[in-house]
Amino acid sequence: MKADDPRWARLARSAERMRARSHAPYSRYHVGAALLTTRGVSRGCNVENASYPLCICAEANAVAHAVARGWRDFTALAVATEGPMPGAPCGACRQILAEFALDLPVGLVVGAEVRRVISVRELLPLTFTGEYLSTDGAAHTPRAAAEPRR
Ligand code: THU
Protein backbone atom coordinates (compact mmCIF):
# COMPACT_ATOMS: atom_id res chain seq x y z
CA MET A 1 0.00 0.00 0.00
CA LYS A 2 1.51 3.30 -1.13
CA ALA A 3 2.03 6.22 1.26
CA ASP A 4 -0.69 8.29 -0.44
CA ASP A 5 -3.33 5.55 -0.26
CA PRO A 6 -6.58 6.93 1.23
CA ARG A 7 -6.93 3.83 3.46
CA TRP A 8 -4.15 5.11 5.73
CA ALA A 9 -6.39 7.72 7.34
CA ARG A 10 -8.82 5.14 8.69
CA LEU A 11 -6.07 2.75 9.68
CA ALA A 12 -4.28 5.53 11.56
CA ARG A 13 -7.45 6.43 13.47
CA SER A 14 -7.95 2.78 14.31
CA ALA A 15 -4.40 2.48 15.70
CA GLU A 16 -4.81 5.72 17.64
CA ARG A 17 -8.09 4.51 19.19
CA MET A 18 -6.38 1.28 20.18
CA ARG A 19 -3.94 3.19 22.39
CA ALA A 20 -6.80 3.71 24.83
CA ARG A 21 -6.92 -0.05 25.46
CA SER A 22 -3.21 -0.27 26.23
CA HIS A 23 -2.17 -1.60 29.63
CA ALA A 24 0.93 0.46 30.35
CA PRO A 25 0.91 1.40 34.04
CA TYR A 26 4.71 1.11 34.28
CA SER A 27 6.05 2.96 31.25
CA ARG A 28 2.88 5.01 30.64
CA TYR A 29 3.82 4.74 26.98
CA HIS A 30 0.60 3.71 25.28
CA VAL A 31 0.92 2.08 21.87
CA GLY A 32 -1.81 0.99 19.45
CA ALA A 33 -1.43 -1.01 16.25
CA ALA A 34 -3.86 -1.62 13.41
CA LEU A 35 -2.89 -4.24 10.86
CA LEU A 36 -4.81 -4.18 7.59
CA THR A 37 -5.09 -7.64 6.05
CA THR A 38 -7.00 -8.81 3.01
CA ARG A 39 -9.63 -10.21 5.38
CA GLY A 40 -10.03 -7.37 7.86
CA VAL A 41 -8.20 -5.21 10.38
CA SER A 42 -6.45 -6.85 13.32
CA ARG A 43 -5.65 -4.54 16.20
CA GLY A 44 -3.39 -4.73 19.20
CA CYS A 45 -2.10 -2.64 22.08
CA ASN A 46 0.87 -3.03 24.38
CA VAL A 47 0.19 -5.13 27.47
CA GLU A 48 2.67 -4.59 30.27
CA ASN A 49 3.32 -6.73 33.31
CA ALA A 50 4.69 -6.15 36.81
CA SER A 51 7.39 -8.57 35.70
CA TYR A 52 8.74 -6.10 33.15
CA PRO A 53 10.30 -8.45 30.56
CA LEU A 54 6.88 -10.01 29.96
CA CYS A 55 5.55 -6.89 28.26
CA ILE A 56 3.84 -7.53 24.93
CA CYS A 57 4.20 -4.88 22.24
CA ALA A 58 1.20 -3.56 20.30
CA GLU A 59 2.60 -4.75 16.95
CA ALA A 60 3.27 -8.28 18.23
CA ASN A 61 -0.23 -8.37 19.67
CA ALA A 62 -1.82 -7.30 16.37
CA VAL A 63 0.20 -9.85 14.37
CA ALA A 64 -0.63 -12.70 16.79
CA HIS A 65 -4.29 -11.78 16.69
CA ALA A 66 -4.34 -11.79 12.88
CA VAL A 67 -2.54 -15.13 12.64
CA ALA A 68 -4.89 -16.64 15.22
CA ARG A 69 -7.81 -15.62 13.00
CA GLY A 70 -6.17 -17.17 9.98
CA TRP A 71 -5.42 -13.75 8.43
CA ARG A 72 -1.92 -13.93 7.02
CA ASP A 73 -2.11 -11.62 4.05
CA PHE A 74 -0.89 -8.32 5.44
CA THR A 75 -1.44 -5.09 3.51
CA ALA A 76 -0.34 -2.30 5.86
CA LEU A 77 0.36 -1.62 9.53
CA ALA A 78 -0.28 1.58 11.44
CA VAL A 79 1.50 2.06 14.77
CA ALA A 80 0.29 4.86 17.00
CA THR A 81 2.39 6.26 19.81
CA GLU A 82 2.52 9.48 21.74
CA GLY A 83 4.49 12.35 20.24
CA PRO A 84 6.27 14.42 19.50
CA MET A 85 8.55 11.79 17.94
CA PRO A 86 6.63 8.96 16.25
CA GLY A 87 7.68 5.64 17.77
CA ALA A 88 9.15 3.06 15.40
CA PRO A 89 8.66 -0.67 16.03
CA CYS A 90 11.25 -2.17 18.38
CA GLY A 91 13.78 -4.69 17.12
CA ALA A 92 11.82 -7.72 18.27
CA CYS A 93 8.66 -6.47 16.53
CA ARG A 94 10.60 -5.87 13.31
CA GLN A 95 11.61 -9.53 13.38
CA ILE A 96 8.02 -10.62 14.11
CA LEU A 97 6.76 -8.57 11.16
CA ALA A 98 9.52 -9.89 8.88
CA GLU A 99 8.26 -13.43 9.43
CA PHE A 100 5.10 -12.59 7.49
CA ALA A 101 5.66 -9.57 5.26
CA LEU A 102 9.05 -8.05 4.41
CA ASP A 103 7.45 -5.53 2.08
CA LEU A 104 4.78 -4.46 4.54
CA PRO A 105 4.48 -0.68 4.74
CA VAL A 106 4.48 0.55 8.33
CA GLY A 107 2.87 3.91 9.03
CA LEU A 108 4.13 5.75 12.12
CA VAL A 109 1.22 7.60 13.62
CA VAL A 110 0.94 10.46 16.10
CA GLY A 111 -2.39 12.07 16.89
CA ALA A 112 -4.15 9.85 14.31
CA GLU A 113 -1.90 11.21 11.54
CA VAL A 114 0.61 9.19 9.57
CA ARG A 115 3.97 10.94 9.98
CA ARG A 116 6.08 8.51 8.01
CA VAL A 117 5.71 5.30 6.01
CA ILE A 118 8.58 2.84 5.98
CA SER A 119 8.75 -0.82 4.96
CA VAL A 120 9.70 -3.72 7.22
CA ARG A 121 12.59 -4.41 4.82
CA GLU A 122 13.90 -0.88 5.40
CA LEU A 123 13.43 -1.23 9.15
CA LEU A 124 15.28 -4.55 9.25
CA PRO A 125 17.90 -4.89 6.50
CA LEU A 126 19.77 -8.17 5.99
CA THR A 127 16.84 -9.93 7.56
CA PHE A 128 17.15 -13.37 9.09
CA THR A 129 14.20 -15.35 7.71
CA GLY A 130 13.08 -18.96 7.47
CA GLU A 131 14.94 -19.19 4.15
CA TYR A 132 18.17 -19.55 6.09
CA LEU A 133 16.82 -22.65 7.79
CA SER A 134 16.90 -25.92 5.99
CA THR A 135 14.02 -28.35 6.42
CA ASP A 136 16.68 -31.04 6.12
CA GLY A 137 18.97 -29.90 8.93
CA ALA A 138 21.96 -31.93 7.77
CA ALA A 139 22.45 -29.79 4.68
CA HIS A 140 23.21 -26.74 6.80
CA THR A 141 25.05 -28.33 9.69
CA PRO A 142 28.29 -26.40 9.95
CA ARG A 143 31.28 -28.63 9.23
CA ALA A 144 32.96 -27.63 12.44
CA ALA A 145 29.99 -28.88 14.43
CA ALA A 146 29.51 -32.02 12.34
CA GLU A 147 33.09 -33.19 12.47
CA PRO A 148 34.93 -33.28 15.77
CA ARG A 149 38.19 -31.36 15.64
CA ARG A 150 41.38 -33.40 15.75
N1 THU B 1 6.22 -0.79 22.80
C1 THU B 1 5.37 -1.24 21.84
O1 THU B 1 4.22 -1.59 22.10
N2 THU B 1 5.85 -1.28 20.56
C2 THU B 1 7.10 -0.92 20.19
O2 THU B 1 7.50 -1.15 19.06
C3 THU B 1 7.96 -0.21 21.14
C4 THU B 1 7.59 -0.40 22.56
C5 THU B 1 5.74 -0.76 24.18
C6 THU B 1 6.41 -1.77 25.06
C7 THU B 1 6.22 -1.13 26.41
O3 THU B 1 4.95 -1.50 26.92
C8 THU B 1 6.21 0.36 26.14
O4 THU B 1 6.00 0.49 24.75
C9 THU B 1 7.50 1.06 26.51
O5 THU B 1 8.60 0.43 25.98
Coordinates of C-alpha atoms and ligand atoms in Angstrom, one line a residue:
M1 CA 0.0 0.0 0.0
K2 CA 1.5 3.3 -1.1
A3 CA 2.0 6.2 1.3
D4 CA -0.7 8.3 -0.4
D5 CA -3.3 5.5 -0.3
P6 CA -6.6 6.9 1.2
R7 CA -6.9 3.8 3.5
W8 CA -4.1 5.1 5.7
A9 CA -6.4 7.7 7.3
R10 CA -8.8 5.1 8.7
L11 CA -6.1 2.7 9.7
A12 CA -4.3 5.5 11.6
R13 CA -7.5 6.4 13.5
S14 CA -7.9 2.8 14.3
A15 CA -4.4 2.5 15.7
E16 CA -4.8 5.7 17.6
R17 CA -8.1 4.5 19.2
M18 CA -6.4 1.3 20.2
R19 CA -3.9 3.2 22.4
A20 CA -6.8 3.7 24.8
R21 CA -6.9 -0.1 25.5
S22 CA -3.2 -0.3 26.2
H23 CA -2.2 -1.6 29.6
A24 CA 0.9 0.5 30.3
P25 CA 0.9 1.4 34.0
Y26 CA 4.7 1.1 34.3
S27 CA 6.0 3.0 31.2
R28 CA 2.9 5.0 30.6
Y29 CA 3.8 4.7 27.0
H30 CA 0.6 3.7 25.3
V31 CA 0.9 2.1 21.9
G32 CA -1.8 1.0 19.5
A33 CA -1.4 -1.0 16.3
A34 CA -3.9 -1.6 13.4
L35 CA -2.9 -4.2 10.9
L36 CA -4.8 -4.2 7.6
T37 CA -5.1 -7.6 6.1
T38 CA -7.0 -8.8 3.0
R39 CA -9.6 -10.2 5.4
G40 CA -10.0 -7.4 7.9
V41 CA -8.2 -5.2 10.4
S42 CA -6.5 -6.9 13.3
R43 CA -5.6 -4.5 16.2
G44 CA -3.4 -4.7 19.2
C45 CA -2.1 -2.6 22.1
N46 CA 0.9 -3.0 24.4
V47 CA 0.2 -5.1 27.5
E48 CA 2.7 -4.6 30.3
N49 CA 3.3 -6.7 33.3
A50 CA 4.7 -6.2 36.8
S51 CA 7.4 -8.6 35.7
Y52 CA 8.7 -6.1 33.1
P53 CA 10.3 -8.5 30.6
L54 CA 6.9 -10.0 30.0
C55 CA 5.5 -6.9 28.3
I56 CA 3.8 -7.5 24.9
C57 CA 4.2 -4.9 22.2
A58 CA 1.2 -3.6 20.3
E59 CA 2.6 -4.7 17.0
A60 CA 3.3 -8.3 18.2
N61 CA -0.2 -8.4 19.7
A62 CA -1.8 -7.3 16.4
V63 CA 0.2 -9.9 14.4
A64 CA -0.6 -12.7 16.8
H65 CA -4.3 -11.8 16.7
A66 CA -4.3 -11.8 12.9
V67 CA -2.5 -15.1 12.6
A68 CA -4.9 -16.6 15.2
R69 CA -7.8 -15.6 13.0
G70 CA -6.2 -17.2 10.0
W71 CA -5.4 -13.8 8.4
R72 CA -1.9 -13.9 7.0
D73 CA -2.1 -11.6 4.0
F74 CA -0.9 -8.3 5.4
T75 CA -1.4 -5.1 3.5
A76 CA -0.3 -2.3 5.9
L77 CA 0.4 -1.6 9.5
A78 CA -0.3 1.6 11.4
V79 CA 1.5 2.1 14.8
A80 CA 0.3 4.9 17.0
T81 CA 2.4 6.3 19.8
E82 CA 2.5 9.5 21.7
G83 CA 4.5 12.4 20.2
P84 CA 6.3 14.4 19.5
M85 CA 8.5 11.8 17.9
P86 CA 6.6 9.0 16.3
G87 CA 7.7 5.6 17.8
A88 CA 9.1 3.1 15.4
P89 CA 8.7 -0.7 16.0
C90 CA 11.2 -2.2 18.4
G91 CA 13.8 -4.7 17.1
A92 CA 11.8 -7.7 18.3
C93 CA 8.7 -6.5 16.5
R94 CA 10.6 -5.9 13.3
Q95 CA 11.6 -9.5 13.4
I96 CA 8.0 -10.6 14.1
L97 CA 6.8 -8.6 11.2
A98 CA 9.5 -9.9 8.9
E99 CA 8.3 -13.4 9.4
F100 CA 5.1 -12.6 7.5
A101 CA 5.7 -9.6 5.3
L102 CA 9.0 -8.1 4.4
D103 CA 7.5 -5.5 2.1
L104 CA 4.8 -4.5 4.5
P105 CA 4.5 -0.7 4.7
V106 CA 4.5 0.6 8.3
G107 CA 2.9 3.9 9.0
L108 CA 4.1 5.7 12.1
V109 CA 1.2 7.6 13.6
V110 CA 0.9 10.5 16.1
G111 CA -2.4 12.1 16.9
A112 CA -4.1 9.8 14.3
E113 CA -1.9 11.2 11.5
V114 CA 0.6 9.2 9.6
R115 CA 4.0 10.9 10.0
R116 CA 6.1 8.5 8.0
V117 CA 5.7 5.3 6.0
I118 CA 8.6 2.8 6.0
S119 CA 8.7 -0.8 5.0
V120 CA 9.7 -3.7 7.2
R121 CA 12.6 -4.4 4.8
E122 CA 13.9 -0.9 5.4
L123 CA 13.4 -1.2 9.1
L124 CA 15.3 -4.5 9.2
P125 CA 17.9 -4.9 6.5
L126 CA 19.8 -8.2 6.0
T127 CA 16.8 -9.9 7.6
F128 CA 17.1 -13.4 9.1
T129 CA 14.2 -15.4 7.7
G130 CA 13.1 -19.0 7.5
E131 CA 14.9 -19.2 4.1
Y132 CA 18.2 -19.6 6.1
L133 CA 16.8 -22.6 7.8
S134 CA 16.9 -25.9 6.0
T135 CA 14.0 -28.4 6.4
D136 CA 16.7 -31.0 6.1
G137 CA 19.0 -29.9 8.9
A138 CA 22.0 -31.9 7.8
A139 CA 22.5 -29.8 4.7
H140 CA 23.2 -26.7 6.8
T141 CA 25.1 -28.3 9.7
P142 CA 28.3 -26.4 9.9
R143 CA 31.3 -28.6 9.2
A144 CA 33.0 -27.6 12.4
A145 CA 30.0 -28.9 14.4
A146 CA 29.5 -32.0 12.3
E147 CA 33.1 -33.2 12.5
P148 CA 34.9 -33.3 15.8
R149 CA 38.2 -31.4 15.6
R150 CA 41.4 -33.4 15.7
Ligands
THU1 N1 6.2 -0.8 22.8 C1 5.4 -1.2 21.8 O1 4.2 -1.6 22.1 N2 5.8 -1.3 20.6 C2 7.1 -0.9 20.2 O2 7.5 -1.2 19.1 C3 8.0 -0.2 21.1 C4 7.6 -0.4 22.6 C5 5.7 -0.8 24.2 C6 6.4 -1.8 25.1 C7 6.2 -1.1 26.4 O3 4.9 -1.5 26.9 C8 6.2 0.4 26.1 O4 6.0 0.5 24.8 C9 7.5 1.1 26.5 O5 8.6 0.4 26.0

